[in-house]
mmCIF file of C-alpha atoms in Angstrom:
data_model
loop_
_atom_site.group_PDB
_atom_site.id
_atom_site.type_symbol
_atom_site.label_atom_id
_atom_site.label_comp_id
_atom_site.label_asym_id
_atom_site.label_seq_id
_atom_site.Cartn_x
_atom_site.Cartn_y
_atom_site.Cartn_z
ATOM 1 C CA UNK A 838 20.276 5.138 -13.270
ATOM 2 C CA UNK A 839 23.050 2.584 -13.162
ATOM 3 C CA UNK A 840 22.110 -1.054 -12.904
ATOM 4 C CA UNK A 841 23.159 -0.912 -9.265
ATOM 5 C CA UNK A 842 20.839 1.997 -8.536
ATOM 6 C CA UNK A 843 22.987 5.127 -8.698
ATOM 7 C CA UNK A 844 22.007 8.309 -10.505
ATOM 8 C CA UNK A 845 25.319 10.023 -9.798
ATOM 9 C CA UNK A 846 28.752 8.650 -9.010
ATOM 10 C CA UNK A 847 30.803 9.266 -5.872
ATOM 11 C CA UNK A 848 32.559 12.575 -5.150
ATOM 12 C CA UNK A 849 30.272 14.949 -7.024
ATOM 13 C CA UNK A 850 31.730 18.424 -7.146
ATOM 14 C CA UNK A 851 32.738 21.338 -9.295
ATOM 15 C CA UNK A 852 35.271 19.319 -11.262
ATOM 16 C CA UNK A 853 33.061 16.288 -11.537
ATOM 17 C CA UNK A 854 29.413 17.308 -11.410
ATOM 18 C CA UNK A 855 28.075 13.825 -12.192
ATOM 19 C CA UNK A 856 30.446 12.100 -9.780
ATOM 20 C CA UNK A 857 32.960 9.413 -10.681
ATOM 21 C CA UNK A 858 31.709 7.504 -13.699
ATOM 22 C CA UNK A 859 28.461 9.451 -13.758
ATOM 23 C CA UNK A 860 28.876 10.387 -17.415
ATOM 24 C CA UNK A 861 28.474 6.690 -18.285
ATOM 25 C CA UNK A 862 24.817 6.999 -17.330
ATOM 26 C CA UNK A 863 24.149 9.483 -20.115
ATOM 27 C CA UNK A 864 25.677 7.842 -23.180
ATOM 28 C CA UNK A 865 22.222 7.178 -24.584
ATOM 29 C CA UNK A 866 21.358 10.879 -24.208
ATOM 30 C CA UNK A 867 24.639 12.312 -25.455
ATOM 31 C CA UNK A 868 25.815 9.822 -28.076
ATOM 32 C CA UNK A 869 29.489 9.798 -28.975
ATOM 33 C CA UNK A 870 28.494 9.979 -32.621
ATOM 34 C CA UNK A 871 25.361 10.835 -34.551
ATOM 35 C CA UNK A 872 22.802 9.602 -35.299
ATOM 36 C CA UNK A 873 21.432 8.524 -31.942
ATOM 37 C CA UNK A 874 20.778 4.767 -31.692
ATOM 38 C CA UNK A 875 17.236 4.071 -32.880
ATOM 39 C CA UNK A 876 16.531 2.232 -29.618
ATOM 40 C CA UNK A 877 17.089 5.459 -27.700
ATOM 41 C CA UNK A 878 15.004 7.711 -29.940
ATOM 42 C CA UNK A 879 11.604 7.156 -28.285
ATOM 43 C CA UNK A 880 13.058 7.905 -24.844
ATOM 44 C CA UNK A 881 14.776 11.003 -26.193
ATOM 45 C CA UNK A 882 11.576 12.209 -27.817
ATOM 46 C CA UNK A 883 9.575 11.564 -24.647
ATOM 47 C CA UNK A 884 12.102 13.476 -22.564
ATOM 48 C CA UNK A 885 12.036 16.319 -25.090
ATOM 49 C CA UNK A 886 8.265 16.762 -25.124
ATOM 50 C CA UNK A 887 7.351 20.325 -24.234
ATOM 51 C CA UNK A 888 6.054 20.461 -20.694
ATOM 52 C CA UNK A 889 4.211 23.316 -19.046
ATOM 53 C CA UNK A 890 6.807 23.709 -16.294
ATOM 54 C CA UNK A 891 9.716 21.928 -14.640
ATOM 55 C CA UNK A 892 10.998 21.379 -11.107
ATOM 56 C CA UNK A 893 14.658 20.642 -10.494
ATOM 57 C CA UNK A 894 17.070 20.565 -7.609
ATOM 58 C CA UNK A 895 19.774 23.084 -7.203
ATOM 59 C CA UNK A 896 22.509 20.491 -7.824
ATOM 60 C CA UNK A 897 20.998 19.772 -11.205
ATOM 61 C CA UNK A 898 20.956 23.465 -12.035
ATOM 62 C CA UNK A 899 24.619 23.854 -11.244
ATOM 63 C CA UNK A 900 27.666 22.574 -9.421
ATOM 64 C CA UNK A 901 28.000 25.597 -7.096
ATOM 65 C CA UNK A 902 26.971 24.961 -3.473
ATOM 66 C CA UNK A 903 26.147 27.517 -0.772
ATOM 67 C CA UNK A 904 25.834 31.169 -1.760
ATOM 68 C CA UNK A 905 25.166 31.808 -5.446
ATOM 69 C CA UNK A 906 27.807 32.586 -7.991
ATOM 70 C CA UNK A 907 25.822 35.308 -9.775
ATOM 71 C CA UNK A 908 27.355 34.401 -13.112
ATOM 72 C CA UNK A 909 26.039 30.859 -13.187
ATOM 73 C CA UNK A 910 23.125 30.453 -15.605
ATOM 74 C CA UNK A 911 22.822 26.668 -15.821
ATOM 75 C CA UNK A 912 24.555 24.017 -17.916
ATOM 76 C CA UNK A 913 22.529 24.554 -21.043
ATOM 77 C CA UNK A 914 23.932 27.620 -22.765
ATOM 78 C CA UNK A 915 21.896 30.665 -23.755
ATOM 79 C CA UNK A 916 18.868 28.684 -24.885
ATOM 80 C CA UNK A 917 18.101 25.829 -22.489
ATOM 81 C CA UNK A 918 15.960 22.961 -23.803
ATOM 82 C CA UNK A 919 13.032 23.680 -21.459
ATOM 83 C CA UNK A 920 11.224 26.576 -23.163
ATOM 84 C CA UNK A 921 9.064 26.984 -20.057
ATOM 85 C CA UNK A 922 9.372 28.075 -16.417
ATOM 86 C CA UNK A 923 11.822 25.978 -14.399
ATOM 87 C CA UNK A 924 11.480 26.065 -10.616
ATOM 88 C CA UNK A 925 14.822 25.425 -8.911
ATOM 89 C CA UNK A 926 14.831 24.266 -5.287
ATOM 90 C CA UNK A 927 17.422 26.079 -3.203
ATOM 91 C CA UNK A 928 18.045 27.441 0.269
ATOM 92 C CA UNK A 929 19.573 30.610 -1.187
ATOM 93 C CA UNK A 930 17.334 33.281 -2.749
ATOM 94 C CA UNK A 931 18.131 34.367 -6.281
ATOM 95 C CA UNK A 932 16.336 36.598 -8.764
ATOM 96 C CA UNK A 933 14.716 34.834 -11.712
ATOM 97 C CA UNK A 934 16.953 34.296 -14.734
ATOM 98 C CA UNK A 935 15.310 34.754 -18.075
ATOM 99 C CA UNK A 936 16.984 32.849 -20.898
ATOM 100 C CA UNK A 937 16.451 32.762 -24.639
ATOM 101 C CA UNK A 938 13.699 30.558 -26.036
ATOM 102 C CA UNK A 939 11.180 30.897 -23.237
ATOM 103 C CA UNK A 940 13.043 29.303 -20.327
ATOM 104 C CA UNK A 941 13.008 31.258 -17.070
ATOM 105 C CA UNK A 942 14.699 29.849 -13.983
ATOM 106 C CA UNK A 943 12.795 30.693 -10.804
ATOM 107 C CA UNK A 944 14.425 30.012 -7.448
ATOM 108 C CA UNK A 945 12.215 28.597 -4.706
ATOM 109 C CA UNK A 946 13.359 28.663 -1.099
ATOM 110 C CA UNK A 947 10.268 27.357 0.655
ATOM 111 C CA UNK A 948 10.415 23.716 -0.267
ATOM 112 C CA UNK A 949 9.303 21.097 -2.764
ATOM 113 C CA UNK A 950 5.554 21.504 -2.207
ATOM 114 C CA UNK A 951 5.766 25.234 -2.883
ATOM 115 C CA UNK A 952 7.857 24.680 -6.013
ATOM 116 C CA UNK A 953 5.425 22.067 -7.299
ATOM 117 C CA UNK A 954 2.481 24.332 -6.595
ATOM 118 C CA UNK A 955 4.057 27.175 -8.533
ATOM 119 C CA UNK A 956 4.963 24.818 -11.363
ATOM 120 C CA UNK A 957 1.405 23.505 -11.592
ATOM 121 C CA UNK A 958 -0.051 26.985 -11.701
ATOM 122 C CA UNK A 959 2.433 27.996 -14.389
ATOM 123 C CA UNK A 960 1.741 24.849 -16.395
ATOM 124 C CA UNK A 961 -2.028 25.163 -16.425
ATOM 125 C CA UNK A 962 -3.342 22.144 -18.304
ATOM 126 C CA UNK A 963 0.094 20.995 -19.364
ATOM 127 C CA UNK A 964 2.359 18.459 -17.683
ATOM 128 C CA UNK A 965 4.896 19.290 -14.988
ATOM 129 C CA UNK A 966 8.151 17.356 -15.290
ATOM 130 C CA UNK A 967 10.281 16.699 -12.227
ATOM 131 C CA UNK A 968 13.635 16.906 -13.948
ATOM 132 C CA UNK A 969 15.800 15.690 -11.032
ATOM 133 C CA UNK A 970 18.215 15.086 -9.438
ATOM 134 C CA UNK A 971 17.901 12.294 -6.931
ATOM 135 C CA UNK A 972 16.982 14.389 -3.901
ATOM 136 C CA UNK A 973 14.252 16.230 -5.789
ATOM 137 C CA UNK A 974 12.901 12.955 -7.183
ATOM 138 C CA UNK A 975 12.787 11.502 -3.663
ATOM 139 C CA UNK A 976 10.881 14.544 -2.423
ATOM 140 C CA UNK A 977 8.421 14.055 -5.268
ATOM 141 C CA UNK A 978 7.913 10.422 -4.259
ATOM 142 C CA UNK A 979 7.438 11.424 -0.619
ATOM 143 C CA UNK A 980 4.857 14.030 -1.624
ATOM 144 C CA UNK A 981 2.894 11.494 -3.677
ATOM 145 C CA UNK A 982 3.245 13.937 -6.556
ATOM 146 C CA UNK A 983 4.108 11.503 -9.351
ATOM 147 C CA UNK A 984 1.758 9.987 -11.913
ATOM 148 C CA UNK A 985 4.511 8.421 -13.954
ATOM 149 C CA UNK A 986 8.265 7.900 -13.829
ATOM 150 C CA UNK A 987 10.734 7.103 -16.565
ATOM 151 C CA UNK A 988 13.909 5.221 -15.726
ATOM 152 C CA UNK A 989 16.784 5.104 -18.174
ATOM 153 C CA UNK A 990 18.861 2.218 -16.885
ATOM 154 C CA UNK A 991 22.434 2.298 -18.134
ATOM 155 C CA UNK A 992 24.285 -1.035 -18.319
ATOM 156 C CA UNK A 993 26.972 0.027 -15.876
ATOM 157 C CA UNK A 994 27.844 -0.665 -12.268
ATOM 158 C CA UNK A 995 29.066 2.436 -10.437
ATOM 159 C CA UNK A 996 29.536 0.769 -7.054
ATOM 160 C CA UNK A 997 29.005 3.980 -5.120
ATOM 161 C CA UNK A 998 27.370 7.378 -5.397
ATOM 162 C CA UNK A 999 23.860 8.676 -4.894
ATOM 163 C CA UNK A 1000 21.068 6.130 -4.966
ATOM 164 C CA UNK A 1001 17.785 7.190 -6.512
ATOM 165 C CA UNK A 1002 15.547 5.064 -4.302
ATOM 166 C CA UNK A 1003 17.227 5.377 -0.888
ATOM 167 C CA UNK A 1004 14.460 5.766 1.657
ATOM 168 C CA UNK A 1005 11.672 5.819 -0.944
ATOM 169 C CA UNK A 1006 8.575 3.882 0.116
ATOM 170 C CA UNK A 1007 7.136 1.642 -2.600
ATOM 171 C CA UNK A 1008 4.481 3.786 -4.308
ATOM 172 C CA UNK A 1009 3.090 0.943 -6.436
ATOM 173 C CA UNK A 1010 4.675 0.850 -9.871
ATOM 174 C CA UNK A 1011 3.465 -0.746 -13.094
ATOM 175 C CA UNK A 1012 5.688 -0.868 -16.171
ATOM 176 C CA UNK A 1013 3.773 0.468 -19.168
ATOM 177 C CA UNK A 1014 6.508 0.753 -21.770
ATOM 178 C CA UNK A 1015 9.984 -0.643 -22.249
ATOM 179 C CA UNK A 1016 12.511 -0.240 -25.038
ATOM 180 C CA UNK A 1017 16.222 0.197 -25.304
ATOM 181 C CA UNK A 1018 19.547 0.136 -27.024
ATOM 182 C CA UNK A 1019 23.055 -1.041 -26.142
ATOM 183 C CA UNK A 1020 23.359 2.197 -24.136
ATOM 184 C CA UNK A 1021 20.282 2.079 -21.914
ATOM 185 C CA UNK A 1022 17.027 0.339 -21.150
ATOM 186 C CA UNK A 1023 14.139 2.784 -20.910
ATOM 187 C CA UNK A 1024 11.246 1.817 -18.668
ATOM 188 C CA UNK A 1025 8.176 3.963 -18.119
ATOM 189 C CA UNK A 1026 6.110 3.210 -15.010
ATOM 190 C CA UNK A 1027 2.650 4.273 -13.946
ATOM 191 C CA UNK A 1028 2.719 5.267 -10.269
ATOM 192 C CA UNK A 1029 0.020 4.327 -7.764
ATOM 193 C CA UNK B 799 15.743 -8.066 -8.757
ATOM 194 C CA UNK B 800 13.751 -5.217 -7.269
ATOM 195 C CA UNK B 801 14.051 -1.808 -8.863
ATOM 196 C CA UNK B 802 16.199 -0.789 -5.906
ATOM 197 C CA UNK B 803 18.609 -3.673 -6.441
ATOM 198 C CA UNK B 804 17.568 -6.408 -4.020
ATOM 199 C CA UNK B 805 17.215 -10.063 -4.954
ATOM 200 C CA UNK B 806 15.915 -11.046 -1.512
ATOM 201 C CA UNK B 807 14.162 -9.079 1.202
ATOM 202 C CA UNK B 808 15.370 -8.491 4.741
ATOM 203 C CA UNK B 809 15.265 -11.202 7.439
ATOM 204 C CA UNK B 810 15.590 -14.273 5.267
ATOM 205 C CA UNK B 811 15.017 -17.418 7.284
ATOM 206 C CA UNK B 812 13.158 -20.668 7.610
ATOM 207 C CA UNK B 813 9.786 -18.961 7.856
ATOM 208 C CA UNK B 814 10.551 -16.451 5.149
ATOM 209 C CA UNK B 815 13.087 -17.888 2.719
ATOM 210 C CA UNK B 816 12.859 -14.968 0.270
ATOM 211 C CA UNK B 817 12.968 -12.329 3.007
ATOM 212 C CA UNK B 818 10.346 -9.686 3.665
ATOM 213 C CA UNK B 819 8.563 -8.888 0.427
ATOM 214 C CA UNK B 820 10.827 -11.192 -1.561
ATOM 215 C CA UNK B 821 7.878 -13.041 -3.101
ATOM 216 C CA UNK B 822 6.969 -9.826 -4.937
ATOM 217 C CA UNK B 823 10.041 -10.351 -7.104
ATOM 218 C CA UNK B 824 8.649 -13.591 -8.525
ATOM 219 C CA UNK B 825 5.144 -12.672 -9.597
ATOM 220 C CA UNK B 826 6.142 -12.899 -13.236
ATOM 221 C CA UNK B 827 7.484 -16.411 -12.655
ATOM 222 C CA UNK B 828 4.652 -17.699 -10.466
ATOM 223 C CA UNK B 829 1.574 -15.883 -11.777
ATOM 224 C CA UNK B 830 -1.437 -15.640 -9.489
ATOM 225 C CA UNK B 831 -3.573 -16.958 -12.323
ATOM 226 C CA UNK B 832 -2.963 -18.719 -15.616
ATOM 227 C CA UNK B 833 -2.103 -18.087 -18.325
ATOM 228 C CA UNK B 834 1.184 -16.321 -17.716
ATOM 229 C CA UNK B 835 1.274 -12.757 -19.125
ATOM 230 C CA UNK B 836 2.482 -12.910 -22.721
ATOM 231 C CA UNK B 837 5.180 -10.349 -21.900
ATOM 232 C CA UNK B 838 6.733 -12.806 -19.466
ATOM 233 C CA UNK B 839 6.639 -15.856 -21.731
ATOM 234 C CA UNK B 840 9.965 -15.305 -23.528
ATOM 235 C CA UNK B 841 11.790 -14.871 -20.209
ATOM 236 C CA UNK B 842 10.099 -17.967 -18.815
ATOM 237 C CA UNK B 843 11.027 -19.991 -21.879
ATOM 238 C CA UNK B 844 14.615 -18.769 -21.748
ATOM 239 C CA UNK B 845 14.896 -19.672 -18.080
ATOM 240 C CA UNK B 846 13.381 -23.081 -18.799
ATOM 241 C CA UNK B 847 15.787 -24.019 -21.597
ATOM 242 C CA UNK B 848 17.542 -27.276 -20.787
ATOM 243 C CA UNK B 849 21.079 -26.593 -19.692
ATOM 244 C CA UNK B 850 23.870 -29.098 -19.367
ATOM 245 C CA UNK B 851 24.432 -28.365 -15.672
ATOM 246 C CA UNK B 852 23.633 -25.807 -12.987
ATOM 247 C CA UNK B 853 25.456 -24.147 -10.109
ATOM 248 C CA UNK B 854 23.523 -22.774 -7.153
ATOM 249 C CA UNK B 855 24.198 -21.567 -3.659
ATOM 250 C CA UNK B 856 23.155 -23.477 -0.629
ATOM 251 C CA UNK B 857 20.610 -20.818 0.380
ATOM 252 C CA UNK B 858 18.889 -21.269 -2.940
ATOM 253 C CA UNK B 859 18.789 -25.025 -2.429
ATOM 254 C CA UNK B 860 17.110 -24.697 0.935
ATOM 255 C CA UNK B 861 16.447 -22.557 3.983
ATOM 256 C CA UNK B 862 18.408 -24.720 6.425
ATOM 257 C CA UNK B 863 21.716 -23.242 7.572
ATOM 258 C CA UNK B 864 24.650 -25.025 9.219
ATOM 259 C CA UNK B 865 24.592 -28.830 9.416
ATOM 260 C CA UNK B 866 22.279 -30.529 6.935
ATOM 261 C CA UNK B 867 18.776 -31.635 7.712
ATOM 262 C CA UNK B 868 19.046 -34.987 5.919
ATOM 263 C CA UNK B 869 15.386 -34.864 4.891
ATOM 264 C CA UNK B 870 15.704 -31.690 2.839
ATOM 265 C CA UNK B 871 15.625 -32.384 -0.900
ATOM 266 C CA UNK B 872 15.142 -28.863 -2.297
ATOM 267 C CA UNK B 873 12.094 -26.698 -2.938
ATOM 268 C CA UNK B 874 11.036 -28.348 -6.152
ATOM 269 C CA UNK B 875 9.244 -31.585 -5.220
ATOM 270 C CA UNK B 876 10.175 -35.034 -6.501
ATOM 271 C CA UNK B 877 10.953 -33.852 -10.020
ATOM 272 C CA UNK B 878 12.884 -30.566 -10.020
ATOM 273 C CA UNK B 879 12.836 -28.508 -13.218
ATOM 274 C CA UNK B 880 16.569 -28.929 -13.899
ATOM 275 C CA UNK B 881 16.798 -32.404 -15.471
ATOM 276 C CA UNK B 882 20.579 -32.212 -15.218
ATOM 277 C CA UNK B 883 23.326 -32.197 -12.585
ATOM 278 C CA UNK B 884 23.047 -29.306 -10.109
ATOM 279 C CA UNK B 885 26.167 -28.378 -8.157
ATOM 280 C CA UNK B 886 25.288 -26.854 -4.785
ATOM 281 C CA UNK B 887 27.900 -24.735 -3.002
ATOM 282 C CA UNK B 888 28.108 -25.536 0.703
ATOM 283 C CA UNK B 889 30.550 -25.750 3.573
ATOM 284 C CA UNK B 890 28.905 -28.972 4.786
ATOM 285 C CA UNK B 891 29.468 -32.240 2.898
ATOM 286 C CA UNK B 892 26.409 -34.140 1.764
ATOM 287 C CA UNK B 893 25.957 -37.227 -0.422
ATOM 288 C CA UNK B 894 24.475 -36.577 -3.866
ATOM 289 C CA UNK B 895 20.682 -36.625 -4.046
ATOM 290 C CA UNK B 896 19.208 -38.215 -7.124
ATOM 291 C CA UNK B 897 15.750 -36.955 -8.003
ATOM 292 C CA UNK B 898 13.186 -37.985 -10.608
ATOM 293 C CA UNK B 899 13.568 -36.649 -14.133
ATOM 294 C CA UNK B 900 17.339 -36.529 -14.354
ATOM 295 C CA UNK B 901 18.188 -33.956 -11.681
ATOM 296 C CA UNK B 902 20.973 -34.914 -9.282
ATOM 297 C CA UNK B 903 22.087 -32.486 -6.588
ATOM 298 C CA UNK B 904 25.826 -32.656 -5.964
ATOM 299 C CA UNK B 905 27.277 -30.846 -2.964
ATOM 300 C CA UNK B 906 30.564 -29.040 -3.477
ATOM 301 C CA UNK B 907 32.627 -27.941 -0.480
ATOM 302 C CA UNK B 908 35.727 -26.618 -2.209
ATOM 303 C CA UNK B 909 34.415 -23.375 -3.622
ATOM 304 C CA UNK B 910 32.871 -21.765 -6.665
ATOM 305 C CA UNK B 911 35.693 -22.501 -9.100
ATOM 306 C CA UNK B 912 35.548 -26.200 -8.283
ATOM 307 C CA UNK B 913 31.774 -26.263 -8.635
ATOM 308 C CA UNK B 914 31.960 -24.470 -11.984
ATOM 309 C CA UNK B 915 34.660 -26.816 -13.201
ATOM 310 C CA UNK B 916 32.575 -29.866 -12.311
ATOM 311 C CA UNK B 917 29.513 -28.290 -13.924
ATOM 312 C CA UNK B 918 31.396 -27.564 -17.146
ATOM 313 C CA UNK B 919 32.695 -31.094 -17.346
ATOM 314 C CA UNK B 920 29.214 -32.484 -16.712
ATOM 315 C CA UNK B 921 27.692 -30.156 -19.297
ATOM 316 C CA UNK B 922 30.091 -30.958 -22.112
ATOM 317 C CA UNK B 923 29.035 -28.807 -25.054
ATOM 318 C CA UNK B 924 25.912 -27.512 -23.361
ATOM 319 C CA UNK B 925 25.449 -24.337 -21.334
ATOM 320 C CA UNK B 926 26.037 -24.050 -17.607
ATOM 321 C CA UNK B 927 23.491 -21.855 -15.823
ATOM 322 C CA UNK B 928 24.412 -20.091 -12.607
ATOM 323 C CA UNK B 929 21.012 -20.326 -10.954
ATOM 324 C CA UNK B 930 21.721 -18.060 -7.965
ATOM 325 C CA UNK B 931 21.332 -16.708 -5.381
ATOM 326 C CA UNK B 932 23.072 -13.408 -4.916
ATOM 327 C CA UNK B 933 26.253 -14.674 -3.290
ATOM 328 C CA UNK B 934 26.773 -17.316 -5.964
ATOM 329 C CA UNK B 935 26.122 -14.774 -8.704
ATOM 330 C CA UNK B 936 28.680 -12.431 -7.167
ATOM 331 C CA UNK B 937 31.244 -15.231 -7.061
ATOM 332 C CA UNK B 938 30.527 -15.891 -10.736
ATOM 333 C CA UNK B 939 31.133 -12.217 -11.553
ATOM 334 C CA UNK B 940 34.350 -12.218 -9.528
ATOM 335 C CA UNK B 941 35.554 -15.331 -11.363
ATOM 336 C CA UNK B 942 34.865 -13.754 -14.754
ATOM 337 C CA UNK B 943 32.781 -16.830 -15.472
ATOM 338 C CA UNK B 944 29.770 -15.195 -17.116
ATOM 339 C CA UNK B 945 29.090 -14.786 -20.823
ATOM 340 C CA UNK B 946 25.584 -13.488 -20.321
ATOM 341 C CA UNK B 947 23.255 -12.447 -17.513
ATOM 342 C CA UNK B 948 19.489 -12.124 -17.423
ATOM 343 C CA UNK B 949 17.892 -9.669 -15.031
ATOM 344 C CA UNK B 950 14.192 -9.857 -14.280
ATOM 345 C CA UNK B 951 13.489 -6.469 -12.739
ATOM 346 C CA UNK B 952 10.287 -6.415 -10.700
ATOM 347 C CA UNK B 953 8.540 -3.033 -10.320
ATOM 348 C CA UNK B 954 8.866 -3.006 -6.549
ATOM 349 C CA UNK B 955 10.992 -1.226 -3.987
ATOM 350 C CA UNK B 956 12.037 -3.499 -1.126
ATOM 351 C CA UNK B 957 14.103 -0.907 0.734
ATOM 352 C CA UNK B 958 16.350 -3.497 2.345
ATOM 353 C CA UNK B 959 17.615 -7.019 1.873
ATOM 354 C CA UNK B 960 20.378 -8.591 -0.162
ATOM 355 C CA UNK B 961 21.757 -6.578 -3.065
ATOM 356 C CA UNK B 962 22.788 -8.452 -6.184
ATOM 357 C CA UNK B 963 25.595 -6.122 -7.201
ATOM 358 C CA UNK B 964 27.185 -5.238 -3.856
ATOM 359 C CA UNK B 965 30.923 -5.286 -4.396
ATOM 360 C CA UNK B 966 30.684 -6.426 -8.028
ATOM 361 C CA UNK B 967 33.190 -4.708 -10.336
ATOM 362 C CA UNK B 968 31.705 -3.533 -13.624
ATOM 363 C CA UNK B 969 32.365 -6.398 -16.054
ATOM 364 C CA UNK B 970 31.206 -4.476 -19.135
ATOM 365 C CA UNK B 971 27.581 -5.139 -19.947
ATOM 366 C CA UNK B 972 25.645 -4.673 -23.172
ATOM 367 C CA UNK B 973 21.877 -5.117 -23.296
ATOM 368 C CA UNK B 974 20.971 -7.486 -26.113
ATOM 369 C CA UNK B 975 17.291 -8.113 -25.440
ATOM 370 C CA UNK B 976 14.550 -6.437 -23.439
ATOM 371 C CA UNK B 977 10.888 -7.264 -23.005
ATOM 372 C CA UNK B 978 8.416 -7.246 -20.196
ATOM 373 C CA UNK B 979 5.001 -7.228 -18.649
ATOM 374 C CA UNK B 980 3.316 -5.380 -15.774
ATOM 375 C CA UNK B 981 5.104 -7.869 -13.494
ATOM 376 C CA UNK B 982 8.700 -7.551 -14.608
ATOM 377 C CA UNK B 983 11.113 -6.122 -17.145
ATOM 378 C CA UNK B 984 13.441 -8.762 -18.536
ATOM 379 C CA UNK B 985 16.848 -7.604 -19.728
ATOM 380 C CA UNK B 986 19.485 -9.904 -21.161
ATOM 381 C CA UNK B 987 23.065 -8.606 -21.156
ATOM 382 C CA UNK B 988 26.190 -9.792 -22.890
ATOM 383 C CA UNK B 989 29.102 -9.709 -20.442
ATOM 384 C CA UNK B 990 32.591 -8.500 -21.337
#
């Protein structure tokens, strides 16, 4: 999230999937040079923990809107970093896509609650991560589905775009961990 | 600031100077019980450092709008915590108010740049602190007057109110210190 509350810049689209300036939010995650700043390592490791299943919005899965481009298989190459079932919210049915390394994208057309339910059953005792984007995160807040959130606050002002918390009722948040680098401040909150 | 970017709640006024829910932003500063949480102590000590002079907006000085109520002498009792000249931005002239402990409120009607100039001259070699509120902070950003900002991010969503960064162009920010408590996350940024 930018310091002014945006998780994507203005004018998201095929040419600019993160919106104008949106890439500035991810410098901590995709460093311009290796190694990653030590202040970002704990957040990277936490994000990279293996979860039992994931839920993400269709706009996070890809830039295509409307009917599916059958060739699109996500941003992450042949072996996405999930290694688990990923339930993608969409209004357009699509057969599951099985990738290398254990990731299978499942497409769910009957809403957030159904996707979360499927993710929980797939995950068993393991955690379900709501990967994003903003709309999916807001649906998770509205459903009271979150035990914990992690915010990676980039030191940038985008001025416009998609706000993470628009219309989200305060769920009761308690910071439980904070660390950071010049590229982001990482805050983990307990919810409720 | 709230996690959704507000430094005051909606409907600020005489009865509710911080706006609806605005008091939730200050729990770290005014703890319900002593002692203050150890995670908030460094931010409190940094805020309490003696500066050479201060600039604040009229709405931070008091809840009265329009012509002055000549009895109003600020929120802080007989001995305000500034112990230095405080330059208050206003459209309504007012004689200086000398308080106990070295604080004198000066009222500046010719704009932010003039107030900052007077503050710098009064401060000499010492720091000038832009105390707030949001409008004054935005004028300081627009003037390129800031070397450093401190954000105390409270874990609350206000949903509406006055946004700190509305219309602020990205000045280039680098986090240089972060710490916190269950009540707030304190981030200090170098500007420019």
